[in-house]
Coordinates of C-alpha atoms and ligand atoms in Angstrom, one line a residue:
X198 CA 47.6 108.6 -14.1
X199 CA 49.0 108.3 -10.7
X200 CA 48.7 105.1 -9.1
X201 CA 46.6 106.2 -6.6
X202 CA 44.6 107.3 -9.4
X203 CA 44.4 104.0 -10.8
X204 CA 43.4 101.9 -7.5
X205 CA 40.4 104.4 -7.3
X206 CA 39.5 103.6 -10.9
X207 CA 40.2 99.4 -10.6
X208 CA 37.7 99.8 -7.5
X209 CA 35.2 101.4 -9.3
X210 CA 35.2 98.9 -12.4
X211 CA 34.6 96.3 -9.8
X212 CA 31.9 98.3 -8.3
X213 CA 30.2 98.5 -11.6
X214 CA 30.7 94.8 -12.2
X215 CA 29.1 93.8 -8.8
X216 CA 26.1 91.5 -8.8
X217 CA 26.5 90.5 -4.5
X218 CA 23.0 91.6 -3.8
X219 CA 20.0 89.8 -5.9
X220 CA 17.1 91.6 -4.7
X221 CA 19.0 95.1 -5.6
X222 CA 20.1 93.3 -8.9
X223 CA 16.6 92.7 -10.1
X224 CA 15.3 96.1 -8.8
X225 CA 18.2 98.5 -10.3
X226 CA 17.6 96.9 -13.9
X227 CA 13.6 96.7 -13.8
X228 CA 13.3 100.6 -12.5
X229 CA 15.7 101.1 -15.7
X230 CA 13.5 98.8 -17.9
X231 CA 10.2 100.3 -16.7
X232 CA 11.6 104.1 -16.4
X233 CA 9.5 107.0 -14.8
X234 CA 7.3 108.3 -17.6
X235 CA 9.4 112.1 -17.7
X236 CA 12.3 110.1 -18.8
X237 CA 11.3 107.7 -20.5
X238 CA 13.5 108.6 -23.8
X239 CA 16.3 108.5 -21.4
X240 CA 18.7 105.2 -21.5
X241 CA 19.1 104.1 -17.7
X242 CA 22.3 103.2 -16.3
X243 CA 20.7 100.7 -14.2
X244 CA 24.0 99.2 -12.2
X245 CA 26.0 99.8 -9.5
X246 CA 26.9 103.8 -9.3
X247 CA 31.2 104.3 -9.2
X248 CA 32.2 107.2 -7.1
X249 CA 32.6 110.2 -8.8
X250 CA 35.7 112.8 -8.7
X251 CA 39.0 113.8 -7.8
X252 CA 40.8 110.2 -6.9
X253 CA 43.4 112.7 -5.1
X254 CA 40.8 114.2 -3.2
X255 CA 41.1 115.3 0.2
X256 CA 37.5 115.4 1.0
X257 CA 35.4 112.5 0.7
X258 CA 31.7 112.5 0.3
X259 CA 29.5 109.3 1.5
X260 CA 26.1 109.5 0.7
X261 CA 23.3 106.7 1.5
X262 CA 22.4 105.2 -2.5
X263 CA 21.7 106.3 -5.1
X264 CA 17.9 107.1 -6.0
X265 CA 16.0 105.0 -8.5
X266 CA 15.6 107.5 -11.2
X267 CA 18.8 110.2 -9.9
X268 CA 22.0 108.0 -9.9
X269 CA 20.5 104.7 -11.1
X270 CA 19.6 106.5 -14.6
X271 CA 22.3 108.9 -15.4
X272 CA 25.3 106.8 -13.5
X273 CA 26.8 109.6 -11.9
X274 CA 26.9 110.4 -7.5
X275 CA 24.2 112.5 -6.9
X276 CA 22.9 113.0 -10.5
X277 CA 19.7 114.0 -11.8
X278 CA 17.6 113.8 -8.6
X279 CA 16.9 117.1 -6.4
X280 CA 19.3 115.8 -3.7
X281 CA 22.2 116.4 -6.6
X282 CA 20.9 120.2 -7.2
X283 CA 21.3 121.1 -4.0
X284 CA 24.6 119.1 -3.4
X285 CA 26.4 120.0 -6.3
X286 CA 24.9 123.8 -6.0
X287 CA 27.0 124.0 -2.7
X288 CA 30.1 122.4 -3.5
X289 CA 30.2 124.9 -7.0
X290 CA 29.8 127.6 -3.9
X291 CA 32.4 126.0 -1.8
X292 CA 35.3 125.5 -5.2
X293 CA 35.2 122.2 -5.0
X294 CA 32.8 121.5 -8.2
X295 CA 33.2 123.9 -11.6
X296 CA 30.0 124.7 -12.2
X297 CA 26.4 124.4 -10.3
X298 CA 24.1 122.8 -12.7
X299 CA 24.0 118.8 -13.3
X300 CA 22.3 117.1 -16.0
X301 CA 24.2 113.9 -16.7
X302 CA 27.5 112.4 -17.0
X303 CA 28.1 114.3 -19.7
X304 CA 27.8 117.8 -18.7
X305 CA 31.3 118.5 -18.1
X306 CA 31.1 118.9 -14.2
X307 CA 35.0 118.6 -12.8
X308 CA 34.9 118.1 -9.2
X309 CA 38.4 119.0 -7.6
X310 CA 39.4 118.1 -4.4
X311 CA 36.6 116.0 -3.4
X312 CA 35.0 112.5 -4.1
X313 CA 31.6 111.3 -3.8
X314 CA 30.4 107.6 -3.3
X315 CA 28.0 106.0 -1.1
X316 CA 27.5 103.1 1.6
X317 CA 25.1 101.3 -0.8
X318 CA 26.0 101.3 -4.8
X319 CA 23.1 100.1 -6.0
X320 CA 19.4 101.8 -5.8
X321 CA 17.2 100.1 -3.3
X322 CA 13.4 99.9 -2.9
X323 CA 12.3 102.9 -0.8
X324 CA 15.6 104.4 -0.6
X325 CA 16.3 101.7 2.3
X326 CA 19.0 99.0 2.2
X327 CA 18.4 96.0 4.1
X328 CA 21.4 95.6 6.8
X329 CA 22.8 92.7 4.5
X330 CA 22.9 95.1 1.4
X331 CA 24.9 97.4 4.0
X332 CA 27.0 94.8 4.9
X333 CA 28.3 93.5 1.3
X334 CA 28.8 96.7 0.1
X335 CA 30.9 97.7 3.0
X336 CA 34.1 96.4 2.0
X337 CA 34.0 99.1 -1.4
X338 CA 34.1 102.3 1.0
X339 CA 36.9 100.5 3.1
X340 CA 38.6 99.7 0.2
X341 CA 38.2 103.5 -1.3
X342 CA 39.5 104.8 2.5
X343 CA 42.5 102.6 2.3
X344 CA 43.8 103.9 -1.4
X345 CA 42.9 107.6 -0.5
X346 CA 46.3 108.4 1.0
X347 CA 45.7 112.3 1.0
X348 CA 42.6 112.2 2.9
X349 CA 41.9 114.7 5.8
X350 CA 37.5 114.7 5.7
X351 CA 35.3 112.4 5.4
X352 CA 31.8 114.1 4.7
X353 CA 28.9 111.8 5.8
X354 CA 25.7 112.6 4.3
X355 CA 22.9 111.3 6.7
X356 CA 23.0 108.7 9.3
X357 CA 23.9 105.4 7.6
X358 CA 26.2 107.0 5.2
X359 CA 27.8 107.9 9.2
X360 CA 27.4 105.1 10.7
X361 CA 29.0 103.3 8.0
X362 CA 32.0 104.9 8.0
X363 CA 32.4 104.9 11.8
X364 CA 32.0 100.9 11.5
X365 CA 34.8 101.0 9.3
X366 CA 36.9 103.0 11.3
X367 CA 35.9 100.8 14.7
X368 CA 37.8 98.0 12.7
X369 CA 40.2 99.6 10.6
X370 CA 40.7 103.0 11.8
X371 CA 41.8 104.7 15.6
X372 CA 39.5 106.9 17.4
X373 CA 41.4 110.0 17.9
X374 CA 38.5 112.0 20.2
X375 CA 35.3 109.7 21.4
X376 CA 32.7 109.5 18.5
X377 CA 30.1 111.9 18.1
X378 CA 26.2 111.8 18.1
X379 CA 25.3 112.1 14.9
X380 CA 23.9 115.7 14.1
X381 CA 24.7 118.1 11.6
X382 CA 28.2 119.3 12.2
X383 CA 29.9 117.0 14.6
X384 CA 33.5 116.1 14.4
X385 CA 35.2 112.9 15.3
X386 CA 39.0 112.7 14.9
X387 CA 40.1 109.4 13.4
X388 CA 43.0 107.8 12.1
X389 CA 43.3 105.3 9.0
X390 CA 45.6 103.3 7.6
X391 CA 45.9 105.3 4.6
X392 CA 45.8 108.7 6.1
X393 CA 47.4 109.4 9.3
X394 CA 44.7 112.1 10.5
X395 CA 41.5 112.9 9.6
X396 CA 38.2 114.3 10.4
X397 CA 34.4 112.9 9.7
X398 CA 32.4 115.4 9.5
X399 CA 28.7 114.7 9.7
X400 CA 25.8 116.5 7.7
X401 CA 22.1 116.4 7.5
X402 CA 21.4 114.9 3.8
X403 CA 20.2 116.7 1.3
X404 CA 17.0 114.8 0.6
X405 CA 13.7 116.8 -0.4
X406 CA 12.3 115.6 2.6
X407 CA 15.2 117.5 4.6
X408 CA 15.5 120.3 2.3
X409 CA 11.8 120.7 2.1
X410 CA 11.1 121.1 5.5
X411 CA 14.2 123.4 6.5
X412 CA 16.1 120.6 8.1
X413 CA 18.4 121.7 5.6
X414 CA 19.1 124.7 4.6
X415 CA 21.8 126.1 2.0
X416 CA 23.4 128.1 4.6
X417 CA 23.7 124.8 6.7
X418 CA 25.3 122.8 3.8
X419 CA 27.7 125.7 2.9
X420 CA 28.7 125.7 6.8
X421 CA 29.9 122.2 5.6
X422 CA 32.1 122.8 3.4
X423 CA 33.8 126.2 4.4
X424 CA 34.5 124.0 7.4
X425 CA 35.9 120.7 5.0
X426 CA 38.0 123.1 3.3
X427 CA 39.7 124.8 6.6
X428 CA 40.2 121.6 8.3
X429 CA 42.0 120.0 5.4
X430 CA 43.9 123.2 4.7
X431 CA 42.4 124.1 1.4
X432 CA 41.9 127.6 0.8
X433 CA 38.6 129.2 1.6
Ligands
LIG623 S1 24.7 97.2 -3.3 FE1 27.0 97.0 -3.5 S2 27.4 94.9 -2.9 FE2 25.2 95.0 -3.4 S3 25.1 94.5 -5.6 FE3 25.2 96.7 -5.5 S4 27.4 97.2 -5.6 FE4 27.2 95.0 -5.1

């Protein structure tokens, strides 16, 4: 394991050992105690969710949280929720993930080249974490920044997940090019401490309320990532 490897993997065994936010504490374990009635055979994960991936990865994913009965029950980015279908669906399309379909931690998805985590590691009420819950978790995605040396896009999944990162970068990071609005597809140029150049890309999330109503579209979210690949020089 390279030791870049291993500062991704000591981050995420802290992740998963976190307890900072008591209101998220008691909510992630009593959705996994009281379960949704399709899964109730299932055994909830019910903690913080690590970041899932290639700890060399070039492309970083940030998402918002993870949902209640997605991420919080199988323990894996993006997992068992409709959001993950549609994510993991376009980054099979895109090369970075070896197959399309995900079930569970278990289902032998490789992702290569990219990394997902999230702004908030725990599942909150509503899908909303209070700006305190933002705040302690924070320091995990700057920590994650820092070790990823090889970096070149970071891929912000909705609004927060943006404005998160740009927060980081404001007092970590160099604005290479003024910050843009958040929509789907702007570009901001940015430097880090632990890579020289890189790009946030922003997207639209894939939420069923955004896919749903056509916010979203495949064609949108595979504009994402044929665009991730060329600007951190990854073949198309
Ligand atoms: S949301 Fe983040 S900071 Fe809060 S308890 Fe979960 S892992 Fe810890």
């Amino acid at each position: 394991m390279t030791t870049q490897a291993r500062a991704i993997a000591a981050i995420q065994r802290r992740v998963i050992a976190c307890g900072r936010c008591p209101e998220l504490v008691t909510y992630r374990a009593d959705v996994a105690r009281e379960k949704r009635r399709a899964y109730r055979d299932h055994d909830y994960w019910g903690k913080p969710v690590p970041a899932f991936g290639d700890p060399l990865a070039r492309v970083l994913l940030v998402g918002l949280a993870p949902g209640a009965h997605g991420s919080n029950r199988t323990g894996r980015m993006f997992t068992g929720d409709a959001s993950g279908e549609w994510l993991y669906r376009a980054l099979h399309r895109a090369g970075f993930a070896s197959q399309a379909r995900q079930v569970d931690r278990n289902d032998g998805m490789v992702l290569t080249d990219a990394l997902i985590t999230a702004a908030v590691r725990c599942a909150p009420p509503g899908n909303k974490p209070t700006t305190e819950e933002r705040a302690a978790c924070m320091p995990f995605l700057e920590e994650e920044l820092a070790a990823l040396r090889g970096l070149r896009v970071i891929v912000t999944l909705g609004k927060i997940a943006d404005d998160t990162v740009h927060r980081i970068v404001k007092t970590a990071g160099t604005y290479r090019s003024p910050r843009a609005t958040f929509k789907h597809g702007a570009e901001t140029q940015i430097a880090l401490p632990g890579s020289p150049e890189a790009t946030i890309l922003a997207s639209y999330h894939p939420s069923q309320q955004n896919t749903s109503t056509k916010v979203l579209t495949e064609p949108m979210l595979d504009a994402i990532f044929v665009r991730a690949r060329e600007l951190s020089g990854l073949t198309p």
